[in-house]
Coordinates of C-alpha atoms in Angstrom, one line a residue:
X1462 CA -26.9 17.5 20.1
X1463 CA -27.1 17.7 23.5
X1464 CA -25.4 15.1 26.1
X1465 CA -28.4 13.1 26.6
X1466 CA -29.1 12.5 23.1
X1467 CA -25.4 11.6 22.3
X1468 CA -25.4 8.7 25.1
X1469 CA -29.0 7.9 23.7
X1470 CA -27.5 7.2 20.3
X1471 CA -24.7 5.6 21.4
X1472 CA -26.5 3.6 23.2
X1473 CA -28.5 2.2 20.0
X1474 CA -25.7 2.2 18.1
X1475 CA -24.1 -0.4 20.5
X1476 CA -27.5 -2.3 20.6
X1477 CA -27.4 -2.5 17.1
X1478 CA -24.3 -4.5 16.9
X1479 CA -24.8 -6.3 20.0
X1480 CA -28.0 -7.7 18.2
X1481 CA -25.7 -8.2 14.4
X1482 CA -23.4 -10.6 16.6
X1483 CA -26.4 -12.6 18.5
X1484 CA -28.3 -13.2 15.4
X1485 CA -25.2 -14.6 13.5
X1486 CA -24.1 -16.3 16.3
X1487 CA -27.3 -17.9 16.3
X1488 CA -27.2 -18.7 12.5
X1489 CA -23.7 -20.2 13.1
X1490 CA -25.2 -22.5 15.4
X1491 CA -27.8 -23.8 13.0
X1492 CA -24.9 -24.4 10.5
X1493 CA -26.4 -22.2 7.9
X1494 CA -23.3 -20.3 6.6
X1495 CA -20.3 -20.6 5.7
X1496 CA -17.3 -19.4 8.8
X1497 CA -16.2 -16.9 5.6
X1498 CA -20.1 -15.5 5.5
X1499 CA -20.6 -15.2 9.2
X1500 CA -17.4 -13.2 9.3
X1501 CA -18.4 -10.5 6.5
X1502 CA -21.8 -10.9 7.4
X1503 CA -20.4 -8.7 10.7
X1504 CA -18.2 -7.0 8.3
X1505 CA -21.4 -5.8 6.5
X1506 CA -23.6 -5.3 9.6
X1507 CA -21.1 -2.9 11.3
X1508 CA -20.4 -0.8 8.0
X1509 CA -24.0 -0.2 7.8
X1510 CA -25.0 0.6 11.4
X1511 CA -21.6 3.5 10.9
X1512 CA -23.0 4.5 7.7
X1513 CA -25.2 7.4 9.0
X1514 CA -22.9 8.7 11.8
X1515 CA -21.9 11.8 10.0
X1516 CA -25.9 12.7 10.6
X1517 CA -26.1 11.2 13.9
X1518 CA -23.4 13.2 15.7
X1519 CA -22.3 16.4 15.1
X1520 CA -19.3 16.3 17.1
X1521 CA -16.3 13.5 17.2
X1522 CA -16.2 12.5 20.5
X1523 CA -18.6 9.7 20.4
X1524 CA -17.5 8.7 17.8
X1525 CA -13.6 8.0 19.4
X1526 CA -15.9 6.5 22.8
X1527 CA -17.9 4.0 20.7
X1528 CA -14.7 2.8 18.6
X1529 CA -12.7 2.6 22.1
X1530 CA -15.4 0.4 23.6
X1531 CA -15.2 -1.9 19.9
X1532 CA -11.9 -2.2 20.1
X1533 CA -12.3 -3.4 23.7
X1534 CA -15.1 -5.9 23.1
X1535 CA -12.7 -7.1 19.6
X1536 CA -9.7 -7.7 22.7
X1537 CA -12.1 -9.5 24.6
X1538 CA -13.5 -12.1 22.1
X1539 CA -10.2 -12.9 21.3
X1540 CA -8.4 -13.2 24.9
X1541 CA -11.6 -14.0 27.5
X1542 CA -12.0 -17.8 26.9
X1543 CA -15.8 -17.9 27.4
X1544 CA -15.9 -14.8 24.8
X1545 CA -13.7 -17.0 22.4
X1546 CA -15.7 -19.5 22.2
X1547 CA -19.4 -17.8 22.4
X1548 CA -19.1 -14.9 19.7
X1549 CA -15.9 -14.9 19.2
X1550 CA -16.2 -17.9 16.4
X1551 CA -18.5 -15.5 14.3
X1552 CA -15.4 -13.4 13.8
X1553 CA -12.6 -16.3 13.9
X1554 CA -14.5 -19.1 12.5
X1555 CA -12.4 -18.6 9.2
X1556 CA -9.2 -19.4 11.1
X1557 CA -7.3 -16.8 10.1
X1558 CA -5.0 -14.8 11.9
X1559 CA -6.5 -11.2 11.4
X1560 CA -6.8 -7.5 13.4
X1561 CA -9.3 -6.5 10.6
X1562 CA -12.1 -6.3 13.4
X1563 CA -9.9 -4.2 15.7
X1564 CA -8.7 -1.8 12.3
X1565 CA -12.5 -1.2 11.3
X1566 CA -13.8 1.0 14.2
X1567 CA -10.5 2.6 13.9
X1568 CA -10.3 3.6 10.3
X1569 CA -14.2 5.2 11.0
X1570 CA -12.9 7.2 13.4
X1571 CA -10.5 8.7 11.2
X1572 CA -12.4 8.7 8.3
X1573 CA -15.3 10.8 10.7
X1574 CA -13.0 13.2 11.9
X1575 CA -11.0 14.2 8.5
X1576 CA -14.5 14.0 6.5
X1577 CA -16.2 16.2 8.9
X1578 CA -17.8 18.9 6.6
X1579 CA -17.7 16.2 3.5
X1580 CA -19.9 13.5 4.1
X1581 CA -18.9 12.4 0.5
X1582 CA -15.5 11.8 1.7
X1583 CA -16.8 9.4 4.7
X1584 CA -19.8 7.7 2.8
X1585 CA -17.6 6.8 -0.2
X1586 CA -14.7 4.8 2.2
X1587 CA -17.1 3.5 4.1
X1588 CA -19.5 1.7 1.5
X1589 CA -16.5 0.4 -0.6
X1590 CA -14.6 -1.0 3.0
X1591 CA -18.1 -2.4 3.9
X1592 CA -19.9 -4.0 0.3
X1593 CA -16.9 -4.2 -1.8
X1594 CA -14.6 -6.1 0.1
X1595 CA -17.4 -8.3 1.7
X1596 CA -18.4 -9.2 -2.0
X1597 CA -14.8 -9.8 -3.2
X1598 CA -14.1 -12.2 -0.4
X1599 CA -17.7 -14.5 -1.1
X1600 CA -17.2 -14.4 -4.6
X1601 CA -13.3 -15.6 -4.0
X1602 CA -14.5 -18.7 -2.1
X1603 CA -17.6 -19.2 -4.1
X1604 CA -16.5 -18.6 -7.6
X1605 CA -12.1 -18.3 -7.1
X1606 CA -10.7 -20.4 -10.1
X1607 CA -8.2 -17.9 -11.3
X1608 CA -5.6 -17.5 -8.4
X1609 CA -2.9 -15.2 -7.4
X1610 CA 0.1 -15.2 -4.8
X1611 CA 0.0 -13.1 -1.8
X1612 CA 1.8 -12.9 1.3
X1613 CA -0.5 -14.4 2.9
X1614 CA -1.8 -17.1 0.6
X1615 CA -3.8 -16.8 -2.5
X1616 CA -6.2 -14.5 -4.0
X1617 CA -8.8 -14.9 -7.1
X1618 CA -9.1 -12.8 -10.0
X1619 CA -12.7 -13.0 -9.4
X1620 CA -12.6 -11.7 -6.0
X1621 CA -10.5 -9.0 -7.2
X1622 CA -13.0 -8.0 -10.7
X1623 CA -15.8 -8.6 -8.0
X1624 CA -14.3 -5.7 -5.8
X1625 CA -13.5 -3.7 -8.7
X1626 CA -17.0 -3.4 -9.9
X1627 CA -18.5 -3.0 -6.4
X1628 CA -16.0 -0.2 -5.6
X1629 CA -17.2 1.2 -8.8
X1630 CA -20.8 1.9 -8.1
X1631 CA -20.1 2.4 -4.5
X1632 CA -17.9 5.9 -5.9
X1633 CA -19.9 6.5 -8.8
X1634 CA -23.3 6.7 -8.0
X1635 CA -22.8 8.9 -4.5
X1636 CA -21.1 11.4 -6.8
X1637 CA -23.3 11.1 -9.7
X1638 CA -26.6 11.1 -8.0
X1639 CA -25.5 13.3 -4.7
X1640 CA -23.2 15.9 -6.0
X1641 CA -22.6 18.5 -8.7
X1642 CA -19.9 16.1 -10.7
X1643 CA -19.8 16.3 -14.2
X1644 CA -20.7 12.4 -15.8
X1645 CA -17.7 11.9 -17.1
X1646 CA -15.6 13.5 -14.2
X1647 CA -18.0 11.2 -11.6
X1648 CA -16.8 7.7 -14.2
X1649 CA -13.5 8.6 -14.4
X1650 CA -12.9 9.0 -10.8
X1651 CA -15.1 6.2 -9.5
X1652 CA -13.0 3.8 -12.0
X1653 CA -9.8 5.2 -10.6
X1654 CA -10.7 4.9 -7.1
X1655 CA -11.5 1.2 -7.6
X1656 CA -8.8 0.3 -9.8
X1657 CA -6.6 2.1 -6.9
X1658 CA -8.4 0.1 -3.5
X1659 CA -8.5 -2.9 -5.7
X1660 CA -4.6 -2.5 -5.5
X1661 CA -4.6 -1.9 -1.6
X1662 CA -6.7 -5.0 -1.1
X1663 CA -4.5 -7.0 -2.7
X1664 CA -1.5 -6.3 -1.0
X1665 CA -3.2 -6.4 2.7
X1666 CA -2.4 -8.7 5.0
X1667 CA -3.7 -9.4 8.9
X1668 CA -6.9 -7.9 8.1
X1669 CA -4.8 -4.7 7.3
X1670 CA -7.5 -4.0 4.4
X1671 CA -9.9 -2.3 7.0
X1672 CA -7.7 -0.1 7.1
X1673 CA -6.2 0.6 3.9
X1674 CA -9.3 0.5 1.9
X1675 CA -11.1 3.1 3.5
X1676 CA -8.1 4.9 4.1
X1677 CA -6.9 4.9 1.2
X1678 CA -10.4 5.4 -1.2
X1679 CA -10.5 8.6 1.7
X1680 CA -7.5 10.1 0.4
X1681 CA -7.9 9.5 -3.6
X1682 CA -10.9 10.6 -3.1
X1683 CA -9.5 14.1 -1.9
X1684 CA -6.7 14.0 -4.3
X1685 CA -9.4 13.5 -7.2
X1686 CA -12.7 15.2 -6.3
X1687 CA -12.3 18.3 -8.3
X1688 CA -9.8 17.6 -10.6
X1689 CA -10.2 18.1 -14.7
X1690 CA -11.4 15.4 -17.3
X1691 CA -7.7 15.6 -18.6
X1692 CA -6.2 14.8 -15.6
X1693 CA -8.2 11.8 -14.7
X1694 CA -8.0 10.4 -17.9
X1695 CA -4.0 10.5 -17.6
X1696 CA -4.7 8.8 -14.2
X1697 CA -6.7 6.2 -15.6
X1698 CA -4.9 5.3 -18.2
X1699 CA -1.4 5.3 -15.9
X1700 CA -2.7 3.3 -13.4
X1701 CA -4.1 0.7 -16.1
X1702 CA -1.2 0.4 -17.9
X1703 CA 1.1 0.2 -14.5
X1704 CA -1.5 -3.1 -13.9
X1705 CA -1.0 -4.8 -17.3
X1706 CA 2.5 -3.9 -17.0
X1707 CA 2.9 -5.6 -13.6
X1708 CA 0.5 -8.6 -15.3
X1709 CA 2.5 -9.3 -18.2
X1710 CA 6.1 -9.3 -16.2
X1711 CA 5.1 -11.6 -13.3
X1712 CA 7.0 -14.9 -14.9
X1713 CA 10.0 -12.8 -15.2
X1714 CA 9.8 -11.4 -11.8
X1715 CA 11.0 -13.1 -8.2
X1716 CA 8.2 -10.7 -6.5
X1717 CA 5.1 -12.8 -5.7
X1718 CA 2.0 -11.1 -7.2
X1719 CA 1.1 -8.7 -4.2
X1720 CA 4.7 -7.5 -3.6
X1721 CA 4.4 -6.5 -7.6
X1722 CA 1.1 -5.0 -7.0
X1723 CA 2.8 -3.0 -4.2
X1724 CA 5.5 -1.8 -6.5
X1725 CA 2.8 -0.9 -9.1
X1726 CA 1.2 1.0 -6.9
X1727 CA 4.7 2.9 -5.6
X1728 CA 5.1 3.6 -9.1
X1729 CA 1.9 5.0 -9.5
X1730 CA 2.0 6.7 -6.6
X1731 CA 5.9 8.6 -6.9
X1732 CA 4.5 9.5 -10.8
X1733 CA 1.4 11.6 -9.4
X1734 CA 3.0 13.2 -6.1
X1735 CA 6.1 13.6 -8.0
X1736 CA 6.9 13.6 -11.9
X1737 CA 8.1 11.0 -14.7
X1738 CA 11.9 11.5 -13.2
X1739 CA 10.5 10.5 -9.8
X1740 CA 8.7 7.7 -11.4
X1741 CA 12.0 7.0 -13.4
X1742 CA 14.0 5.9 -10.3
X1743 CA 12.2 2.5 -9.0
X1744 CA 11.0 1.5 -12.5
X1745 CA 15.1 1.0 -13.4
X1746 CA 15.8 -0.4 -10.1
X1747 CA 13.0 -3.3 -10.8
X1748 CA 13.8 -3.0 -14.4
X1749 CA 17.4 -3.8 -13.7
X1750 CA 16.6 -6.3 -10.8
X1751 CA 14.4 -8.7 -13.1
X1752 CA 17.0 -8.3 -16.1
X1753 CA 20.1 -8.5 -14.7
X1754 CA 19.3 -11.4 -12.1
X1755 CA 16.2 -13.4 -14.2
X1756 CA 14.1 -15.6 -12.1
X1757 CA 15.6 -19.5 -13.2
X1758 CA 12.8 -21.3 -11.8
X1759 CA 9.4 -21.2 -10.1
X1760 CA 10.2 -19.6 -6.9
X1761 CA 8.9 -15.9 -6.0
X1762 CA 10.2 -15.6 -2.9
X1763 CA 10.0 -12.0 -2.6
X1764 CA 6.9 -10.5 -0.9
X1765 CA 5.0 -7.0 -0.4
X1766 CA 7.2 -6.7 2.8
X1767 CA 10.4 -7.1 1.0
X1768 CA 8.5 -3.8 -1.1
X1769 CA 8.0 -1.9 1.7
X1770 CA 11.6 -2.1 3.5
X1771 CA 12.8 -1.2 -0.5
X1772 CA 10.9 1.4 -0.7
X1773 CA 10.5 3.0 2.9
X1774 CA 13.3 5.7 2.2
X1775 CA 11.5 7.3 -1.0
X1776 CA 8.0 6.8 0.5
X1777 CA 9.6 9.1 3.1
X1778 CA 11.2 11.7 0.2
X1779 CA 8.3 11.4 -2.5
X1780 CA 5.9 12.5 1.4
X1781 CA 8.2 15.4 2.0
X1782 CA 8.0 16.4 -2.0
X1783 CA 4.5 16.3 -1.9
X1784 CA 4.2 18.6 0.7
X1785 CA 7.0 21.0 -0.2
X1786 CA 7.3 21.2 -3.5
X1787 CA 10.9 21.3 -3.0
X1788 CA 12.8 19.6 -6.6
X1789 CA 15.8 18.8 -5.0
X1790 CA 14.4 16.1 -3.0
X1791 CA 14.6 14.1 -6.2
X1792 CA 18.4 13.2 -5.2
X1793 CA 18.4 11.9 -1.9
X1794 CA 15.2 9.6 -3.6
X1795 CA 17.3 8.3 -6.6
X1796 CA 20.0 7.6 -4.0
X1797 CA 17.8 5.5 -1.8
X1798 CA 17.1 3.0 -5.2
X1799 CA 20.6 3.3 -6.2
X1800 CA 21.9 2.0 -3.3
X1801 CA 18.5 -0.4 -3.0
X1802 CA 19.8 -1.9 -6.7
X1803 CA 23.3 -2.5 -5.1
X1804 CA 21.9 -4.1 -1.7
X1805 CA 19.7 -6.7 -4.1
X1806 CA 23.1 -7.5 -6.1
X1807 CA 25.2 -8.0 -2.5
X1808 CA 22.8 -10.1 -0.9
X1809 CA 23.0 -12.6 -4.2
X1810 CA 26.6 -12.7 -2.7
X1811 CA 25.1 -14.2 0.5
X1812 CA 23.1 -16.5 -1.5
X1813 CA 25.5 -17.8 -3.9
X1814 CA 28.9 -17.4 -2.7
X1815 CA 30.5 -19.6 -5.4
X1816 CA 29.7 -17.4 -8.3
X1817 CA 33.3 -15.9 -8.8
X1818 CA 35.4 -13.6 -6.3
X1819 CA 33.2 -11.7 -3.5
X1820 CA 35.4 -8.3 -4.1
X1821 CA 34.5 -8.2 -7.8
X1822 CA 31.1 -8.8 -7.2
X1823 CA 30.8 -6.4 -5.2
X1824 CA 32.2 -3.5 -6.7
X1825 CA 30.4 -4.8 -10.1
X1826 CA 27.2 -4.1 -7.4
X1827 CA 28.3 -0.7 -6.5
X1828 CA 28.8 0.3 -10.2
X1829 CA 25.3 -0.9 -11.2
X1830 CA 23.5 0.8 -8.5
X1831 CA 25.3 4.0 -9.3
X1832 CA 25.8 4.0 -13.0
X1833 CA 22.0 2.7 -14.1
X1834 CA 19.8 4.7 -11.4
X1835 CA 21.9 7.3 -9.6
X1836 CA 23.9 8.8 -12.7
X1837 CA 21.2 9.2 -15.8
X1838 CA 18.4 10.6 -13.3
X1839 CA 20.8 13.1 -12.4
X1840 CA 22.4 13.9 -15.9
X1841 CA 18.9 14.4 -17.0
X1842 CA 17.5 16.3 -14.2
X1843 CA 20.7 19.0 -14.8
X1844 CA 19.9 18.7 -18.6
X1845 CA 16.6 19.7 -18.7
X1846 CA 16.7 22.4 -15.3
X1847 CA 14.4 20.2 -13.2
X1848 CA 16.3 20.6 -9.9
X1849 CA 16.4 24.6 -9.3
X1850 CA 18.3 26.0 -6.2
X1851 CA 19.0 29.8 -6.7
X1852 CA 18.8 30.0 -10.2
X1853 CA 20.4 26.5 -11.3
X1854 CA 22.6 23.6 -10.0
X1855 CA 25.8 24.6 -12.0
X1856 CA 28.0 21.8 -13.5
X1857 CA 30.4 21.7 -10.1
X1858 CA 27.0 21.5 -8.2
X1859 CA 26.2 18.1 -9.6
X1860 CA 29.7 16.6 -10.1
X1861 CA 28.9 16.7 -6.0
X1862 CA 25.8 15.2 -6.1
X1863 CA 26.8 12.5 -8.8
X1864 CA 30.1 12.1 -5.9
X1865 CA 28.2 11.5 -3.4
X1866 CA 25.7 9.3 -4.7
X1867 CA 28.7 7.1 -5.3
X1868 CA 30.0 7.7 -2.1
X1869 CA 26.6 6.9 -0.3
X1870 CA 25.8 3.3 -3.1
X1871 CA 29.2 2.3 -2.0
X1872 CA 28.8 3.3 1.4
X1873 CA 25.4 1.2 1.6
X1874 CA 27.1 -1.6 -0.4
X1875 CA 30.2 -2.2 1.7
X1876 CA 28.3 -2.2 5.3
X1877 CA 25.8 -5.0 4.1
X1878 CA 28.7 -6.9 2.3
X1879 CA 30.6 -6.5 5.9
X1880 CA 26.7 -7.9 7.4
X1881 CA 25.7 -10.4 5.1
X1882 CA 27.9 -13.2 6.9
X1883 CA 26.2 -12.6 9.7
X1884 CA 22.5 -12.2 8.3
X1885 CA 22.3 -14.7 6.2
X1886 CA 24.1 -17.4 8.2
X1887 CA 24.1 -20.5 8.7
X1888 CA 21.7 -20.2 10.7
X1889 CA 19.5 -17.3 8.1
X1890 CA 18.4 -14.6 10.3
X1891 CA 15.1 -13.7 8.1
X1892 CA 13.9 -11.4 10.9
X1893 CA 17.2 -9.1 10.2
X1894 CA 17.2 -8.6 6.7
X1895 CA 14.2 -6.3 5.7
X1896 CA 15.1 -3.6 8.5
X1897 CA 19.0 -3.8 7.5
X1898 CA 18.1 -3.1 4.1
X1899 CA 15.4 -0.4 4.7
X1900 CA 17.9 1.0 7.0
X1901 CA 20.9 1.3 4.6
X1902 CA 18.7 2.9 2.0
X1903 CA 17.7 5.4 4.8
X1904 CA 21.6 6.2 5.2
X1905 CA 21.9 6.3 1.2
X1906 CA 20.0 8.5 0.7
X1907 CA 20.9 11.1 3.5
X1908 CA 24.6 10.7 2.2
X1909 CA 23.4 11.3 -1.4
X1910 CA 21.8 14.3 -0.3
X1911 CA 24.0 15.3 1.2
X1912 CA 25.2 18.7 -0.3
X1913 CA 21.1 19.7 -0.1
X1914 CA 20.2 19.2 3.6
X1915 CA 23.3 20.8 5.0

């Protein structure tokens, strides 16, 4: 396309959604629909009009100019006060504090320049971001009987089955009816994909779903597209059970239902990129969390942001596996949980400091950490040859490792114990706690790796 025609589509592009907002800020006026309606109703009107941009430009430039001068207008309804109150209620009438209208031209952006040459990996993100969620949220305020704990607030089972099924045909048919997929390959990947964006919407928070969704149904999508029956089958089936699994331990959890979403889908996630050892590792650590310190009542007070400070460290090492292939990275993982399972036990110290003497408790905390995750995922890893370095660890190779990952859970243990007086108060510093604790699992893990990455 030449320059002309680029500022020519742009140009209608821009009237397009300039006439979306005018018309529902005219039904708005007339009272017609509900603030939840007029705010997917843009939702829907803006994933539409980006829809065919992949034909439209053949280059990604206007694309990044059009999403900068969104993002701008998005900034402007929200900060110019005669912009606030004129079309900004179409997108804050729900009352809400949300970025999801500054996130959507951002995610197209990205999902235009890494599908370019794949429309299928564009079209598909888009349409679930666009109609799935949309319908999920209506049918969550219309229909939502059935409700779940978030971060945020609550979430209906409806809404979820809703987005399920819409993310369903929004996969399926593109790659039934527009591509060389096999039937069965074209279900089985469609069902994962939704089962798997489901997931992401229901651990979003701040409108972070216009993000994730496409984001993440872009890079599933990639992972999947020409993988064998087999494979997605064993997919399917690990992802569903991971979901029931999650369903049937949420009265014996303290994780509200999106932070056990977010574990399931960690889970999921380190069993794919990595292996069942790699999966191994955080299922103890919330196997031995939920056992060893049972929830006594009806608070859940943990939430998906407690998951992701727990879990930044191996998100970090399961990345770097993915992309290197490299097995030894398996020990600096298990360390960060190890030491993870020890920091849950110490801060019970700063909880309930009556429960017997500190010292014990906390070296009771250091031998958990270390003796139910760091040790058997490392006695089994040298049994069965999974970590290879120059033809094989050798027995004086992981007395080191099983050393150090002492070394680096007590290490962890003894700096929060020395912190928790001053974390959790009087007065609590909440805003302290999640980076101490995704900090000290960072330091973990490097010391329990130790012996590799020098």
């Amino acid at each position: 396309m030449t320059l002309t025609q680029n500022l020519l589509a742009m140009a209608a592009l821009l009237a397009a959604l300039a006439i979306l907002l005018v018309v529902l800020k005219a039904a708005e006026n007339r009272g017609r629909l509900h603030p939840e309606s007029l705010r997917k109703g843009v939702h829907v009107g803006m994933g539409l009009v980006v829809l065919p941009l992949p034909w439209i430009f053949d280059r990604a430039w206007p694309v990044v100019v059009l999403a900068v001068i969104a993002c701008g207008a998005m900034v402007a309804t929200r900060s110019v006060r005669t912009m606030r109150g004129g079309i900004g209620t179409v997108l804050g009438g729900v009352g809400r504090d949300s970025l999801g209208e500054i996130y959507f031209p951002i995610a197209v952006t990205v999902l235009f320049v890494l599908g370019r040459g794949d429309w299928l990996l564009y079209v598909v993100p888009i349409l679930m971001l666009t109609l799935a969620d949309a319908v999920a949220a209506l049918v969550g305020v219309r229909y939502g009987l059935f409700q779940y704990q978030t971060s945020e607030g609550k979430k209906s089972l409806e809404g979820s089955l809703a987005f399920f099924l819409v993310a369903f045909f929004s996969a399926h048919l593109p790659l039934l009816l527009l591509t060389d997929t096999g039937r069965a390959e074209a279900v089985l990947i469609a069902a994962i994909l939704a089962l798997l964006v489901m997931m992401l919407e229901f651990i979003s928070w701040r409108g972070l779903d216009n993000l994730l969704i496409p984001l993440g149904a872009h890079a599933f999508l990639r992972l999947y597209q020409n993988s064998d029956t087999r494979l997605l089958l064993a997919h399917l089936l690990a992802a569903a059970l991971l979901v029931v699994f999650t369903l049937a331990w949420r009265r014996r959890s303290r994780l509200d239902d999106s932070a056990l979403v977010g574990g399931a889908l960690f889970g999921f996630a380190a069993a794919t990129l990595g292996h069942w050892l790699w999966f191994l590792g955080p299922f103890l650590f919330f196997l031995a969390m939920s056992l060893v310190w049972p929830r006594s009542n009806e608070d859940r007070p943990h939430t998906v942001y407690d998951i992701l400070s727990t879990t930044a460290a191996g998100m970090c090492w399961l990345f770097a596996y993915s992309v290197t292939g490299k097995e030894w990275l398996l020990v600096p993982f298990t360390g960060s949980f190890a030491a993870q399972l020890t920091l849950y036990g110490v801060a019970r110290i700063g909880h309930r400091p009556d429960r017997g003497s500190p010292s014990r408790r906390l070296l009771g905390d250091i031998g958990l950490g270390w003796l139910v995750v760091q040790c058997p995922i490392l006695l089994i890893a040298f049994a069965g040859g999974i970590v290879v370095e120059g033809g094989g660890w050798g027995v004086p190779g992981l007395l080191i490792d099983v050393g150090l990952g002492l070394l680096a859970v007590g290490l962890a243990g003894v700096i929060f114990y020395l912190l928790v007086p001053r974390i959790y108060g009087p007065p609590m510093r909440e805003g302290a706690i999640k980076p101490t604790v995704a900090a000290l699992g960072a330091v973990a893990s490097l010391v329990a790796g130790l012996r590799w990455l020098v």
